[in-house]
XYZ file of C-alpha atoms in Angstrom:
182
model
C 97.628 117.856 96.070
C 94.569 115.604 96.080
C 95.979 113.607 98.997
C 96.761 116.691 101.078
C 93.314 118.186 100.490
C 91.669 114.897 101.382
C 93.622 114.616 104.648
C 92.643 118.192 105.452
C 88.949 117.740 104.648
C 87.954 114.087 105.118
C 87.950 111.734 108.119
C 89.697 108.967 106.150
C 92.011 109.019 103.141
C 93.127 105.801 101.474
C 95.941 105.986 98.940
C 96.756 103.114 96.600
C 100.014 103.345 94.685
C 102.896 101.229 93.447
C 106.336 101.074 95.050
C 108.605 104.082 94.583
C 105.806 106.524 93.759
C 106.363 108.878 96.723
C 103.700 107.695 99.195
C 105.995 107.885 102.209
C 107.332 111.301 101.179
C 103.756 112.553 100.963
C 102.948 111.024 104.365
C 106.039 112.675 105.892
C 104.831 116.080 104.692
C 101.480 115.315 106.349
C 103.263 114.479 109.633
C 105.158 117.775 109.674
C 102.153 119.822 108.536
C 99.917 118.260 111.176
C 102.351 119.021 113.998
C 103.740 122.401 112.964
C 100.760 123.983 111.142
C 97.701 122.283 112.632
C 99.206 121.958 116.125
C 97.964 118.409 116.542
C 99.090 114.921 117.451
C 100.139 112.555 114.664
C 100.831 108.890 115.262
C 102.227 106.625 112.587
C 102.495 102.890 112.334
C 103.497 100.236 109.813
C 103.758 96.445 109.866
C 107.463 96.374 110.809
C 109.874 98.459 112.843
C 112.105 98.845 109.780
C 109.204 100.302 107.804
C 108.452 102.779 110.603
C 112.047 103.884 111.242
C 113.706 103.583 107.855
C 110.960 104.443 105.394
C 108.430 106.967 106.719
C 110.468 108.400 109.585
C 113.598 108.731 107.450
C 111.490 111.019 105.233
C 110.172 112.887 108.290
C 113.710 113.376 109.639
C 114.936 114.632 106.251
C 112.019 117.060 105.920
C 112.420 118.327 109.471
C 116.202 118.711 109.211
C 115.848 120.695 105.982
C 113.457 123.113 107.717
C 114.645 122.981 111.338
C 115.207 126.733 111.677
C 111.742 127.577 110.370
C 109.949 124.840 112.285
C 111.599 124.990 115.689
C 110.878 122.195 118.102
C 112.939 119.047 118.269
C 113.148 115.605 116.734
C 114.400 112.143 117.483
C 114.530 108.979 115.429
C 110.747 108.493 115.498
C 109.335 111.699 116.951
C 109.012 115.420 116.295
C 107.678 117.852 118.862
C 106.980 121.536 119.152
C 104.977 121.421 122.401
C 103.269 119.044 124.814
C 100.184 119.016 122.570
C 101.754 119.350 119.103
C 103.921 116.337 118.363
C 104.200 113.137 116.336
C 105.627 109.713 116.985
C 105.929 106.434 115.143
C 105.645 102.927 116.518
C 104.972 99.353 115.473
C 102.080 97.722 117.257
C 101.979 93.945 117.643
C 100.028 92.680 114.647
C 97.249 91.093 116.698
C 96.874 93.654 119.485
C 94.695 96.733 119.020
C 95.689 97.802 122.554
C 98.776 99.495 121.090
C 96.477 102.367 120.171
C 94.536 102.481 123.440
C 94.526 105.812 125.242
C 95.637 107.853 122.242
C 93.185 110.742 121.991
C 93.524 114.337 120.878
C 91.217 117.042 119.523
C 93.427 117.138 116.413
C 94.616 113.584 115.802
C 96.081 112.241 112.558
C 96.783 108.499 112.346
C 98.985 107.427 109.444
C 99.121 103.748 108.570
C 102.058 103.270 106.206
C 102.365 100.087 104.131
C 98.738 99.633 105.102
C 98.248 96.461 103.116
C 100.326 94.592 105.732
C 98.402 95.875 108.757
C 96.035 93.484 110.522
C 92.334 94.065 111.171
C 93.116 94.458 114.882
C 95.581 97.303 114.268
C 93.266 99.002 111.772
C 90.410 98.733 114.295
C 92.650 100.180 117.022
C 93.514 103.170 114.834
C 89.862 103.772 113.975
C 88.900 103.606 117.658
C 91.202 106.559 118.395
C 90.149 108.791 115.511
C 86.624 109.585 116.667
C 86.671 113.388 116.964
C 85.426 115.806 114.323
C 88.983 117.025 113.609
C 90.549 113.540 113.657
C 91.905 111.985 110.482
C 93.250 108.646 109.217
C 95.630 108.315 106.284
C 96.179 104.787 104.986
C 98.798 104.394 102.274
C 100.067 101.314 100.565
C 100.521 99.104 97.578
C 97.392 96.918 97.463
C 98.941 93.528 96.759
C 96.732 91.193 98.810
C 92.958 90.779 98.780
C 90.959 90.540 101.994
C 92.938 93.110 103.983
C 91.458 96.011 105.959
C 93.212 98.308 103.478
C 91.370 96.689 100.583
C 88.057 97.066 102.438
C 88.723 100.732 103.186
C 89.726 101.378 99.572
C 86.461 99.860 98.332
C 84.648 102.691 100.150
C 86.889 105.449 98.795
C 90.456 105.827 97.634
C 92.940 107.892 95.735
C 94.933 105.881 93.210
C 98.278 107.096 91.933
C 98.998 105.335 88.644
C 102.654 104.388 88.284
C 102.874 106.049 84.868
C 102.283 109.470 86.442
C 105.418 109.383 88.600
C 108.285 111.570 87.300
C 110.742 108.663 87.582
C 108.883 106.667 84.930
C 106.439 109.040 83.210
C 108.894 109.581 80.356
C 108.488 105.919 79.384
C 104.708 106.031 78.994
C 102.714 107.408 76.124
C 98.967 107.935 76.170
C 97.095 106.407 73.265
C 93.372 106.366 72.578
C 93.252 102.820 73.933
C 95.050 103.722 77.174
C 98.632 104.046 78.413
C 101.530 102.253 76.716
């Protein structure tokens, strides 16, 4: 809920979480919400084509297919669309070329950077250069495993952290003590 409210209300949302926590599922809900409820343009990227197609967009396809009759529109492997102005697509930009984002503008733009820890400064800068309008948003999600990345810098300004022990898959194994989680 905190992530969704942040994407709705803030220009940038940075989410730090471990593997298998549900980051991509959450991002896929944001994609569909942005297109079908907000009526905007959502672009997604990740460091590799596999991450774009088989992680985030697999979740988007599953969510869309489960709600196709209610949503309308159409989908492909890495796009959903309801109209010429309300659509989303995913792509992998070359790691050193911010030009992959050039020319992407929309009054209601959401940029999602999945596996953000592996995205270069050039790609992060390219995404930021597109999201300049008052109703534009950036969602960075990832597992912060390396220092010195643009994701780490963004998270130092503000972030939402999802502790692994809160995820339903593992929460049963953790017990809260006065000294912390065990």
